[in-house]
Amino acid sequence: MAFSLAPFSGTAQDKTAEIDKIFNWATKDTPGCACAVSQNGKVVVNRAYGSADLEREVPLSPNSIFDIGSVRKQFIAAATLLLVEEKRLSLAEDIHKYLPELPDYGHKITLDHLLTHTSGIRDWTGMLSLANGNPDALTLILRQRGLNFVPGEEFSYSNSGYVLLVEIVARTSGMPFAEFARQRLFEPLGMKSTAYVTDMTATVKNRALAYEKQKDGWKLDMYLGNDRGGGAILSTAGDLVLWNDALTANRLGAFVTQKLQEPAQLNNGRKLGYARGLFLENFRGVKEIWHSGGAAGYHAWLGRFPEQGISVAVLCNSDAMPATAVAERLTDQFVTYADSPQAMAKTPPALSGEALEEAKSRTGLFFNERTGEPLRLAVDRDRFRVAGGPGLVPVAKDRYQRHGAFVQFMSQDEFELHFLSPDQFALKSMEGKTTLYRRAQPYAPTTADFQAFTGRYTSKEVGAFFDLFSGKEGLMGRANDAPGAGFQFKPVTRDTFQFAGITLRFVRDKAGKVVALDYSNPVVRNIRFTRQHDLTSRR
């Protein structure tokens, strides 16, 4: 079912049938999406497809309200910048001035580091599942005694930074963030259906429920309580294009608007494709400013193409169809691109013959010789690439260049790999810095070796304990007496075990006894767990 609140312009009217095709998978019996498009400040599309509530058979409409996930970050950034403009906050000030209870990390962390994901503060979402007692995000962040990296040295997407910004805005303004956002952002811009919500169990009129697709039907899938990290923004597609158009028209003032869209910069001078709550890209030759969001079954995408006056919002209430993919197809109906899709291919060319065989010989797990961070190289559909990352294109004997560059992998570094031997390569950054990586050496622990690793390990930072037992092919790990057999961590090199994206690196004392382990996953590095005692039997 589709609805429209605004009369179409002639151009948009001609596209109605094509837009309907994009969403033809959404029916009255499935979740779906709401979408809105504006041209030069005028809303030309405001439609909805699918169901908002499968149990009560309530259809989605342009009035349907969704959890917009991380699309909210630009609103938090704007609220922060309003206070910076009023000289009540400073982008360059150490955040300990505003959060004195934050641990001293030995490095200055600024508001701008938080806004640009360059603070090094660990992402709370990568720790919550480990934590005992279901702590709120702020409590978990304030427990951390270590950083992922020196502030300003890297980009690493961190929800923690924005949790801290919400707290700083509330303390500085003297009012809850929800009230500040209402008074200073939503009401002045006419966003009547948008609110910052801290209690996700409260009644919200016109809220679309979110779902997960399962074999036997649909299951409710929504983040409630501490899973939302202190709050969420609920909004409509129509309100979000109003926001975009307000940014285009500088309605928040020149300073806030400019800073929201100013590229972040690392300590080495590298400019990034991320500003403050917004990604900055050129998509097929056209300037694009955007952000996506996900919160359990909710998926959102909001973007604009300022040079052509186009703004697009897509909000979906299930995992059936990614909002980003839907938004790209919707955008194609309105944006005129400078380059063809073929010219902007996202995948590197396939290899063949000797080049393919050479790439296959280079696959495997490598470790940064300085930090111990893992990097796996793989061949996928005859293309050489970093597993979970960018493609690699041969440029000379033993040398490969990164194919494309996006900010979320190695801070947008356009690096080159030079293989010094089959088991070692040098990664040369775009600024000329060289980092050595060495292949993980085969490691087959004996029964006695496994026994040396078993035990209970505890972390005050996470407020958790971790039990490790000997398994058939590795170590079985279980956190906080969780039910079930636990997870199997397989040895990948001496004193290092992995499961999925989790790495356990064991620490020995001078006598060689295992006394601790460092836990890492893609968004947190080296959380120390101290060994308390052996486990002689499985609990």
Coordinates of C-alpha atoms in Angstrom, one line a residue:
M1 CA 0.0 0.0 0.0
A2 CA 1.4 3.4 -0.9
F3 CA 0.4 6.9 0.3
S4 CA 1.5 10.4 -0.6
L5 CA 1.0 13.6 1.4
A6 CA 2.3 16.1 -1.1
P7 CA 1.2 16.6 -4.7
F8 CA 3.8 15.5 -7.1
S9 CA 5.6 17.9 -9.4
G10 CA 5.4 16.9 -13.0
T11 CA 8.9 15.4 -12.9
A12 CA 8.1 13.3 -9.8
Q13 CA 4.7 12.3 -11.0
D14 CA 6.3 10.7 -14.0
K15 CA 8.5 8.6 -11.7
T16 CA 5.7 7.2 -9.5
A17 CA 5.5 3.9 -11.3
E18 CA 9.3 3.4 -11.1
I19 CA 9.3 4.3 -7.4
D20 CA 6.5 1.8 -6.8
K21 CA 8.6 -0.9 -8.5
I22 CA 11.5 -0.3 -6.1
F23 CA 9.2 -1.2 -3.2
N24 CA 7.1 -3.9 -4.8
W25 CA 8.5 -6.5 -2.4
A26 CA 6.6 -4.8 0.5
T27 CA 3.0 -5.8 0.9
K28 CA 0.3 -5.5 3.6
D29 CA 1.5 -8.8 5.0
T30 CA 5.2 -7.7 5.4
P31 CA 7.1 -4.9 6.9
G32 CA 8.3 -2.3 4.5
C33 CA 9.7 1.3 4.1
A34 CA 8.7 4.9 4.1
C35 CA 10.5 7.3 1.7
A36 CA 10.6 11.0 1.0
V37 CA 12.4 13.0 -1.7
S38 CA 12.7 16.8 -2.0
Q39 CA 13.9 18.8 -5.0
N40 CA 15.2 22.3 -4.3
G41 CA 13.5 22.4 -0.9
K42 CA 10.1 21.1 -2.1
V43 CA 8.9 17.7 -1.0
V44 CA 8.0 15.8 -4.2
V45 CA 7.8 12.2 -2.9
N46 CA 6.4 11.1 0.5
R47 CA 5.3 7.5 0.3
A48 CA 5.1 4.3 2.3
Y49 CA 4.9 0.6 1.5
G50 CA 4.2 -2.4 3.7
S51 CA 2.9 -2.8 7.3
A52 CA 3.7 -0.9 10.4
D53 CA 2.2 -3.5 12.7
L54 CA 1.7 -7.0 11.4
E55 CA -0.3 -8.2 14.4
R56 CA -2.9 -5.4 14.1
E57 CA -2.7 -5.1 10.3
V58 CA -1.8 -1.4 10.5
P59 CA -0.2 -0.2 7.2
L60 CA 2.8 2.1 7.0
S61 CA 2.1 5.7 6.1
P62 CA 4.1 8.9 5.6
N63 CA 3.2 9.6 9.2
S64 CA 4.9 6.4 10.4
I65 CA 7.7 7.0 13.0
F66 CA 10.9 4.9 13.0
D67 CA 14.0 4.6 15.1
I68 CA 16.6 6.2 12.8
G69 CA 19.6 4.5 14.4
S70 CA 22.9 6.3 13.8
V71 CA 21.4 8.9 11.5
R72 CA 20.9 10.6 14.8
K73 CA 24.6 11.4 15.1
Q74 CA 24.3 14.5 12.9
F75 CA 21.6 15.9 15.2
I76 CA 23.9 15.3 18.3
A77 CA 26.7 16.9 16.4
A78 CA 24.6 19.9 15.5
A79 CA 23.5 20.3 19.2
T80 CA 27.1 20.3 20.3
L81 CA 28.1 22.8 17.6
L82 CA 25.3 25.2 18.7
L83 CA 26.9 25.3 22.2
V84 CA 30.4 25.7 20.6
E85 CA 29.1 28.7 18.6
E86 CA 27.8 30.2 21.9
K87 CA 31.2 29.7 23.5
R88 CA 29.7 27.4 26.1
L89 CA 31.8 24.5 24.7
S90 CA 35.1 24.4 22.9
L91 CA 36.1 22.0 20.1
A92 CA 39.7 22.0 21.2
E93 CA 39.2 21.7 25.0
D94 CA 40.1 18.5 26.8
I95 CA 36.8 16.7 27.5
H96 CA 37.8 16.1 31.1
K97 CA 36.7 19.7 31.7
Y98 CA 33.2 18.6 31.0
L99 CA 33.5 15.0 32.2
P100 CA 35.9 15.0 35.1
E101 CA 35.1 11.5 36.1
L102 CA 36.4 10.2 32.7
P103 CA 39.7 8.2 33.4
D104 CA 43.0 9.9 32.5
Y105 CA 44.2 8.1 29.4
G106 CA 47.5 10.0 29.2
H107 CA 46.4 11.8 26.1
K108 CA 44.2 14.9 25.4
I109 CA 40.8 14.0 24.0
T110 CA 38.8 16.9 22.5
L111 CA 35.2 17.4 21.6
D112 CA 36.3 17.3 18.0
H113 CA 37.8 13.9 18.5
L114 CA 34.5 12.7 19.7
L115 CA 32.6 14.3 16.8
T116 CA 34.9 12.9 14.2
H117 CA 35.4 9.3 15.6
T118 CA 39.1 9.9 16.1
S119 CA 39.2 9.8 19.9
G120 CA 40.3 6.2 20.3
I121 CA 37.6 5.6 22.9
R122 CA 36.4 2.0 22.7
D123 CA 32.9 1.5 21.2
W124 CA 30.6 0.4 24.0
T125 CA 28.6 -1.8 21.6
G126 CA 31.6 -4.1 21.3
M127 CA 31.6 -4.6 25.1
L128 CA 28.0 -4.7 26.2
S129 CA 27.5 -8.4 25.4
L130 CA 30.4 -9.3 27.7
A131 CA 29.4 -7.1 30.6
N132 CA 27.8 -8.4 33.8
G133 CA 24.7 -6.7 35.2
N134 CA 23.5 -5.0 31.9
P135 CA 25.2 -1.6 32.6
D136 CA 24.1 1.5 30.7
A137 CA 26.4 2.7 27.9
L138 CA 27.8 5.7 29.9
T139 CA 28.7 3.6 32.9
L140 CA 30.5 1.1 30.7
I141 CA 32.5 3.8 28.9
L142 CA 33.6 5.4 32.1
R143 CA 35.1 2.1 33.3
Q144 CA 37.5 2.0 30.4
R145 CA 41.2 2.5 31.3
G146 CA 42.6 2.2 27.8
L147 CA 42.1 3.6 24.3
N148 CA 42.1 1.8 21.0
F149 CA 44.8 4.3 19.7
V150 CA 46.3 7.8 20.4
P151 CA 43.6 10.4 19.8
G152 CA 43.7 11.8 16.3
E153 CA 45.9 9.0 14.9
E154 CA 43.1 7.0 13.3
F155 CA 39.4 7.0 12.4
S156 CA 37.4 4.3 14.1
Y157 CA 33.6 4.6 14.2
S158 CA 32.7 4.8 17.9
N159 CA 29.2 5.1 19.3
S160 CA 30.8 5.9 22.6
G161 CA 31.9 9.3 21.5
Y162 CA 28.3 10.3 20.8
V163 CA 27.1 8.9 24.1
L164 CA 29.6 11.3 25.8
L165 CA 28.5 14.2 23.6
V166 CA 24.8 13.7 24.7
E167 CA 26.0 13.9 28.3
I168 CA 28.1 16.9 27.7
V169 CA 25.3 18.8 25.9
A170 CA 22.9 18.0 28.8
R171 CA 25.4 19.1 31.5
T172 CA 26.4 22.3 29.7
S173 CA 22.8 23.4 28.7
G174 CA 21.3 22.5 32.1
M175 CA 18.5 20.5 30.5
P176 CA 18.0 16.9 29.3
F177 CA 19.3 16.3 25.8
A178 CA 15.8 15.5 24.6
E179 CA 14.5 18.9 25.7
F180 CA 17.5 20.7 24.2
A181 CA 17.0 19.0 20.8
R182 CA 13.3 19.8 20.9
Q183 CA 13.8 23.5 21.7
R184 CA 16.9 24.2 19.5
L185 CA 16.5 21.8 16.6
F186 CA 13.2 20.1 16.0
E187 CA 10.7 22.9 16.8
P188 CA 12.6 25.7 15.0
L189 CA 12.9 23.6 11.8
G190 CA 9.3 22.4 11.9
M191 CA 10.1 18.8 12.5
K192 CA 6.8 18.1 14.3
S193 CA 7.1 14.3 14.3
T194 CA 10.7 14.0 15.6
A195 CA 11.8 13.5 19.1
Y196 CA 14.8 12.3 21.1
V197 CA 13.5 9.4 23.3
T198 CA 15.2 7.9 26.3
D199 CA 12.5 5.4 27.3
M200 CA 12.0 3.2 24.3
T201 CA 9.1 1.5 26.1
A202 CA 7.0 4.7 26.2
T203 CA 3.9 5.0 24.0
V204 CA 4.7 6.7 20.7
K205 CA 1.8 7.4 18.4
N206 CA 2.3 6.2 14.8
R207 CA 5.4 4.2 15.7
A208 CA 6.2 1.5 13.2
L209 CA 7.2 -1.7 14.9
A210 CA 10.4 -3.4 13.7
Y211 CA 10.8 -7.0 12.6
E212 CA 13.3 -9.7 11.8
K213 CA 12.6 -12.3 9.1
Q214 CA 12.7 -15.9 10.3
K215 CA 11.9 -19.2 8.6
D216 CA 8.4 -19.4 10.0
G217 CA 7.5 -15.7 9.7
W218 CA 8.3 -12.4 11.4
K219 CA 9.6 -11.7 14.9
L220 CA 9.6 -8.4 16.7
D221 CA 13.1 -6.9 16.7
M222 CA 13.6 -3.7 18.6
Y223 CA 16.3 -2.3 20.8
L224 CA 15.0 -1.3 24.2
G225 CA 16.6 -0.2 27.5
N226 CA 20.4 -0.1 27.6
D227 CA 20.7 -1.5 24.1
R228 CA 20.0 2.1 22.8
G229 CA 22.9 3.7 24.5
G230 CA 21.0 6.3 26.4
G231 CA 18.4 7.2 23.8
A232 CA 17.3 7.3 20.2
I233 CA 15.8 9.7 17.7
L234 CA 12.4 8.8 16.3
S235 CA 11.3 10.5 13.1
T236 CA 9.5 10.3 9.8
A237 CA 11.0 10.3 6.3
G238 CA 9.3 13.7 5.6
D239 CA 10.9 15.3 8.7
L240 CA 14.3 14.0 7.7
V241 CA 14.2 15.7 4.3
L242 CA 13.1 18.9 6.1
W243 CA 16.3 18.6 8.1
N244 CA 18.4 18.1 5.0
D245 CA 16.9 21.0 3.3
A246 CA 17.5 23.2 6.4
L247 CA 21.2 22.3 6.2
T248 CA 21.3 23.2 2.5
A249 CA 19.6 26.5 3.3
N250 CA 22.0 27.3 6.3
R251 CA 19.0 27.5 8.7
L252 CA 21.2 26.5 11.6
G253 CA 23.6 29.3 10.8
A254 CA 26.9 29.4 8.9
F255 CA 29.1 28.1 11.7
V256 CA 27.1 25.0 12.6
T257 CA 26.3 24.1 8.9
Q258 CA 29.9 24.5 7.8
K259 CA 31.4 22.6 10.7
L260 CA 28.9 19.7 10.3
Q261 CA 30.2 19.3 6.7
E262 CA 33.9 20.1 7.2
P263 CA 36.2 17.0 6.6
A264 CA 37.9 15.6 9.6
Q265 CA 41.6 15.6 9.7
L266 CA 44.1 13.2 11.3
N267 CA 47.2 14.3 13.2
N268 CA 49.3 13.5 10.0
G269 CA 47.2 15.9 8.0
R270 CA 45.1 13.3 6.1
K271 CA 41.6 14.6 5.3
L272 CA 38.8 12.1 5.7
G273 CA 35.5 11.3 4.0
Y274 CA 33.8 12.0 7.3
A275 CA 32.9 15.3 8.9
R276 CA 30.8 15.5 12.1
G277 CA 28.0 13.0 12.1
L278 CA 28.1 12.9 8.3
F279 CA 29.9 10.9 5.6
L280 CA 31.3 12.9 2.7
E281 CA 31.7 11.2 -0.7
N282 CA 31.6 11.7 -4.4
F283 CA 29.2 9.0 -5.7
R284 CA 29.6 8.5 -9.5
G285 CA 31.1 12.0 -9.8
V286 CA 28.4 13.8 -7.7
K287 CA 28.9 15.2 -4.2
E288 CA 27.0 13.2 -1.7
I289 CA 26.5 13.9 2.1
W290 CA 24.9 11.0 3.9
H291 CA 24.6 8.7 6.9
S292 CA 23.0 5.4 7.5
G293 CA 21.5 3.9 10.6
G294 CA 20.5 0.5 12.0
A295 CA 18.8 -0.4 15.3
A296 CA 17.8 -4.0 15.4
G297 CA 15.1 -4.3 12.7
Y298 CA 15.1 -0.6 11.9
H299 CA 17.2 0.5 9.0
A300 CA 17.6 4.1 7.8
W301 CA 19.4 6.1 5.1
L302 CA 19.5 9.9 4.8
G303 CA 21.5 11.7 2.1
R304 CA 21.6 14.8 0.0
F305 CA 23.2 15.9 -3.3
P306 CA 23.5 19.6 -2.7
E307 CA 24.8 20.5 -6.1
Q308 CA 21.5 19.2 -7.6
G309 CA 19.2 20.2 -4.7
I310 CA 18.2 16.6 -4.1
S311 CA 17.5 15.1 -0.7
V312 CA 16.4 11.5 0.0
A313 CA 15.3 9.7 3.1
V314 CA 14.4 6.0 3.4
L315 CA 13.2 4.4 6.7
C316 CA 12.5 0.6 6.9
N317 CA 11.2 -1.6 9.7
S318 CA 12.8 -4.9 8.9
D319 CA 15.9 -6.6 7.7
A320 CA 14.2 -7.8 4.6
M321 CA 15.7 -5.1 2.4
P322 CA 18.7 -2.9 3.3
A323 CA 17.6 0.8 3.4
T324 CA 20.9 1.8 1.8
A325 CA 20.3 -0.4 -1.3
V326 CA 16.7 0.9 -1.6
A327 CA 17.9 4.5 -1.2
E328 CA 20.4 4.1 -4.0
R329 CA 17.7 2.9 -6.4
L330 CA 15.4 5.7 -5.3
T331 CA 18.2 8.3 -5.7
D332 CA 18.9 7.0 -9.3
Q333 CA 15.4 8.3 -10.2
F334 CA 16.4 11.9 -9.4
V335 CA 20.2 12.5 -9.5
T336 CA 22.1 13.0 -12.7
Y337 CA 25.5 11.4 -12.5
A338 CA 28.7 12.5 -14.0
D339 CA 30.1 8.9 -14.4
S340 CA 28.6 5.7 -15.5
P341 CA 28.0 2.8 -13.1
Q342 CA 30.7 0.9 -15.0
A343 CA 33.2 3.6 -14.5
M344 CA 32.6 3.5 -10.8
A345 CA 32.9 -0.2 -10.3
K346 CA 33.3 -1.0 -6.6
T347 CA 35.2 -4.3 -7.1
P348 CA 38.7 -4.7 -8.5
P349 CA 39.3 -6.5 -11.7
A350 CA 39.4 -10.3 -11.5
L351 CA 42.9 -11.9 -11.7
S352 CA 43.8 -14.8 -13.9
G353 CA 46.8 -17.0 -14.8
E354 CA 50.1 -16.4 -13.0
A355 CA 48.8 -13.3 -11.2
L356 CA 45.9 -15.2 -9.7
E357 CA 48.2 -18.1 -8.6
E358 CA 50.6 -15.5 -7.0
A359 CA 47.8 -13.9 -5.1
K360 CA 46.6 -17.2 -3.8
S361 CA 50.1 -17.9 -2.4
R362 CA 49.9 -14.7 -0.5
T363 CA 46.6 -15.4 1.3
G364 CA 46.5 -16.0 5.0
L365 CA 46.5 -14.4 8.4
F366 CA 49.2 -11.8 9.2
F367 CA 49.9 -9.7 12.3
N368 CA 51.1 -6.2 12.7
E369 CA 54.6 -6.7 14.1
R370 CA 54.3 -3.6 16.4
T371 CA 50.7 -3.8 17.7
G372 CA 49.8 -7.4 17.1
E373 CA 46.6 -6.4 15.1
P374 CA 45.5 -9.1 12.7
L375 CA 45.0 -8.7 9.0
R376 CA 43.8 -11.5 6.8
L377 CA 44.4 -11.6 3.0
A378 CA 42.1 -13.7 0.8
V379 CA 41.1 -14.5 -2.8
D380 CA 37.4 -14.1 -3.4
R381 CA 35.9 -14.8 -6.8
D382 CA 39.4 -14.5 -8.4
R383 CA 39.9 -11.1 -6.7
F384 CA 42.7 -10.5 -4.2
R385 CA 41.5 -8.5 -1.1
V386 CA 41.7 -7.8 2.6
A387 CA 39.1 -10.1 4.2
G388 CA 36.3 -7.8 5.2
G389 CA 38.0 -4.9 3.6
P390 CA 39.1 -3.5 0.2
G391 CA 40.4 -5.2 -2.9
L392 CA 44.1 -5.3 -3.8
V393 CA 45.3 -4.7 -7.3
P394 CA 48.8 -5.8 -8.5
V395 CA 50.9 -2.8 -9.6
A396 CA 54.4 -4.4 -9.8
K397 CA 56.3 -7.5 -8.9
D398 CA 55.4 -8.3 -5.2
R399 CA 53.4 -5.0 -4.9
Y400 CA 49.6 -4.4 -4.5
Q401 CA 47.7 -1.2 -4.3
R402 CA 44.4 -0.7 -2.4
H403 CA 41.4 -0.5 -4.7
G404 CA 39.2 2.4 -3.7
A405 CA 39.3 4.0 -0.3
F406 CA 36.6 4.4 2.3
V407 CA 37.1 5.9 5.7
Q408 CA 35.9 2.9 7.7
F409 CA 38.9 0.8 6.8
M410 CA 42.4 2.0 7.9
S411 CA 41.2 5.6 8.1
Q412 CA 40.9 5.8 4.3
D413 CA 44.6 5.1 3.7
E414 CA 45.4 4.5 0.1
F415 CA 48.1 2.1 1.1
E416 CA 50.4 -0.2 -0.9
L417 CA 51.6 -3.7 0.2
H418 CA 55.1 -4.8 -0.7
F419 CA 55.8 -8.5 -0.1
L420 CA 59.4 -8.8 1.2
S421 CA 59.0 -12.6 1.5
P422 CA 56.1 -15.1 1.4
D423 CA 55.7 -14.6 5.1
Q424 CA 56.2 -10.8 5.5
F425 CA 55.0 -7.7 3.8
A426 CA 55.5 -4.0 4.4
L427 CA 52.4 -1.8 4.4
K428 CA 53.3 1.7 3.1
S429 CA 50.8 4.4 3.9
M430 CA 49.8 7.2 1.6
E431 CA 52.0 9.5 3.7
G432 CA 55.0 7.1 3.4
K433 CA 54.9 5.4 6.8
T434 CA 55.9 1.7 6.7
T435 CA 54.4 -1.0 8.9
L436 CA 55.6 -4.5 8.9
Y437 CA 53.3 -7.5 9.0
R438 CA 54.3 -11.1 9.5
R439 CA 52.4 -14.3 8.7
A440 CA 50.9 -16.2 11.6
Q441 CA 53.1 -19.2 12.3
P442 CA 51.3 -22.6 12.7
Y443 CA 50.7 -23.4 16.3
A444 CA 49.5 -26.8 17.6
P445 CA 49.3 -26.6 21.4
T446 CA 49.8 -29.8 23.4
T447 CA 47.4 -30.9 26.1
A448 CA 49.7 -29.3 28.6
D449 CA 49.8 -26.1 26.6
F450 CA 46.0 -25.9 26.6
Q451 CA 46.0 -26.5 30.4
A452 CA 48.3 -23.5 30.8
F453 CA 45.6 -21.3 29.2
T454 CA 42.6 -22.6 31.1
G455 CA 41.2 -20.6 34.0
R456 CA 39.0 -17.8 35.0
Y457 CA 39.9 -14.3 33.8
T458 CA 38.3 -11.1 35.1
S459 CA 38.1 -7.5 33.9
K460 CA 37.1 -4.6 36.0
E461 CA 36.8 -2.5 32.8
V462 CA 34.0 -4.6 31.5
G463 CA 32.8 -5.9 34.8
A464 CA 32.9 -9.5 33.6
F465 CA 34.6 -12.8 34.0
F466 CA 35.7 -15.2 31.3
D467 CA 36.1 -19.0 31.8
L468 CA 38.3 -20.9 29.4
F469 CA 38.3 -24.7 29.1
S470 CA 40.2 -27.2 26.9
G471 CA 38.2 -28.3 23.9
K472 CA 38.8 -30.7 21.1
E473 CA 40.4 -28.2 18.7
G474 CA 41.0 -25.2 20.8
L475 CA 39.8 -23.4 23.9
M476 CA 36.1 -23.2 24.9
G477 CA 35.2 -19.8 26.2
R478 CA 32.2 -18.8 28.2
A479 CA 31.5 -15.4 29.7
N480 CA 29.7 -14.8 33.1
D481 CA 28.5 -18.4 33.4
A482 CA 26.3 -18.1 30.3
P483 CA 24.4 -21.2 29.5
G484 CA 25.6 -23.6 26.8
A485 CA 28.9 -25.0 25.7
G486 CA 30.4 -21.6 24.9
F487 CA 32.5 -20.6 21.9
Q488 CA 35.5 -22.4 20.5
F489 CA 38.7 -20.3 20.1
K490 CA 41.2 -21.9 17.7
P491 CA 44.9 -21.3 17.9
V492 CA 46.2 -19.1 15.1
T493 CA 49.8 -18.5 16.3
R494 CA 51.7 -18.9 19.6
D495 CA 49.6 -17.6 22.6
T496 CA 46.9 -16.2 20.2
F497 CA 43.4 -17.7 19.6
Q498 CA 40.5 -16.5 17.5
F499 CA 36.8 -17.0 17.1
A500 CA 35.0 -15.0 14.3
G501 CA 36.3 -11.4 14.8
I502 CA 37.4 -11.9 18.4
T503 CA 41.1 -12.3 19.2
L504 CA 42.5 -13.5 22.6
R505 CA 46.2 -12.8 23.1
F506 CA 47.6 -14.4 26.2
V507 CA 50.2 -12.6 28.4
R508 CA 52.9 -14.3 30.3
D509 CA 55.1 -13.2 33.2
K510 CA 58.9 -13.4 33.2
A511 CA 58.7 -17.0 34.3
G512 CA 56.5 -17.9 31.3
K513 CA 53.3 -18.4 33.2
V514 CA 50.1 -17.2 31.6
V515 CA 48.8 -14.4 33.9
A516 CA 46.3 -12.5 31.7
L517 CA 44.8 -12.2 28.3
D518 CA 44.0 -9.2 26.0
Y519 CA 40.6 -9.3 24.4
S520 CA 40.0 -7.6 21.1
N521 CA 37.2 -7.4 18.5
P522 CA 36.7 -5.1 15.5
V523 CA 35.7 -2.1 17.7
V524 CA 37.7 -2.6 20.9
R525 CA 41.3 -3.4 21.4
N526 CA 43.2 -5.0 24.2
I527 CA 40.9 -5.1 27.1
R528 CA 42.9 -6.8 29.8
F529 CA 41.5 -9.8 31.6
T530 CA 43.6 -11.0 34.6
R531 CA 43.8 -14.7 35.3
Q532 CA 42.4 -15.5 38.8
H533 CA 42.9 -19.3 39.0
D534 CA 42.9 -22.5 37.1
L535 CA 39.7 -24.4 36.3
T536 CA 40.4 -28.1 37.0
S537 CA 36.9 -29.1 36.0
R538 CA 34.2 -27.7 33.7
R539 CA 31.4 -25.9 35.5

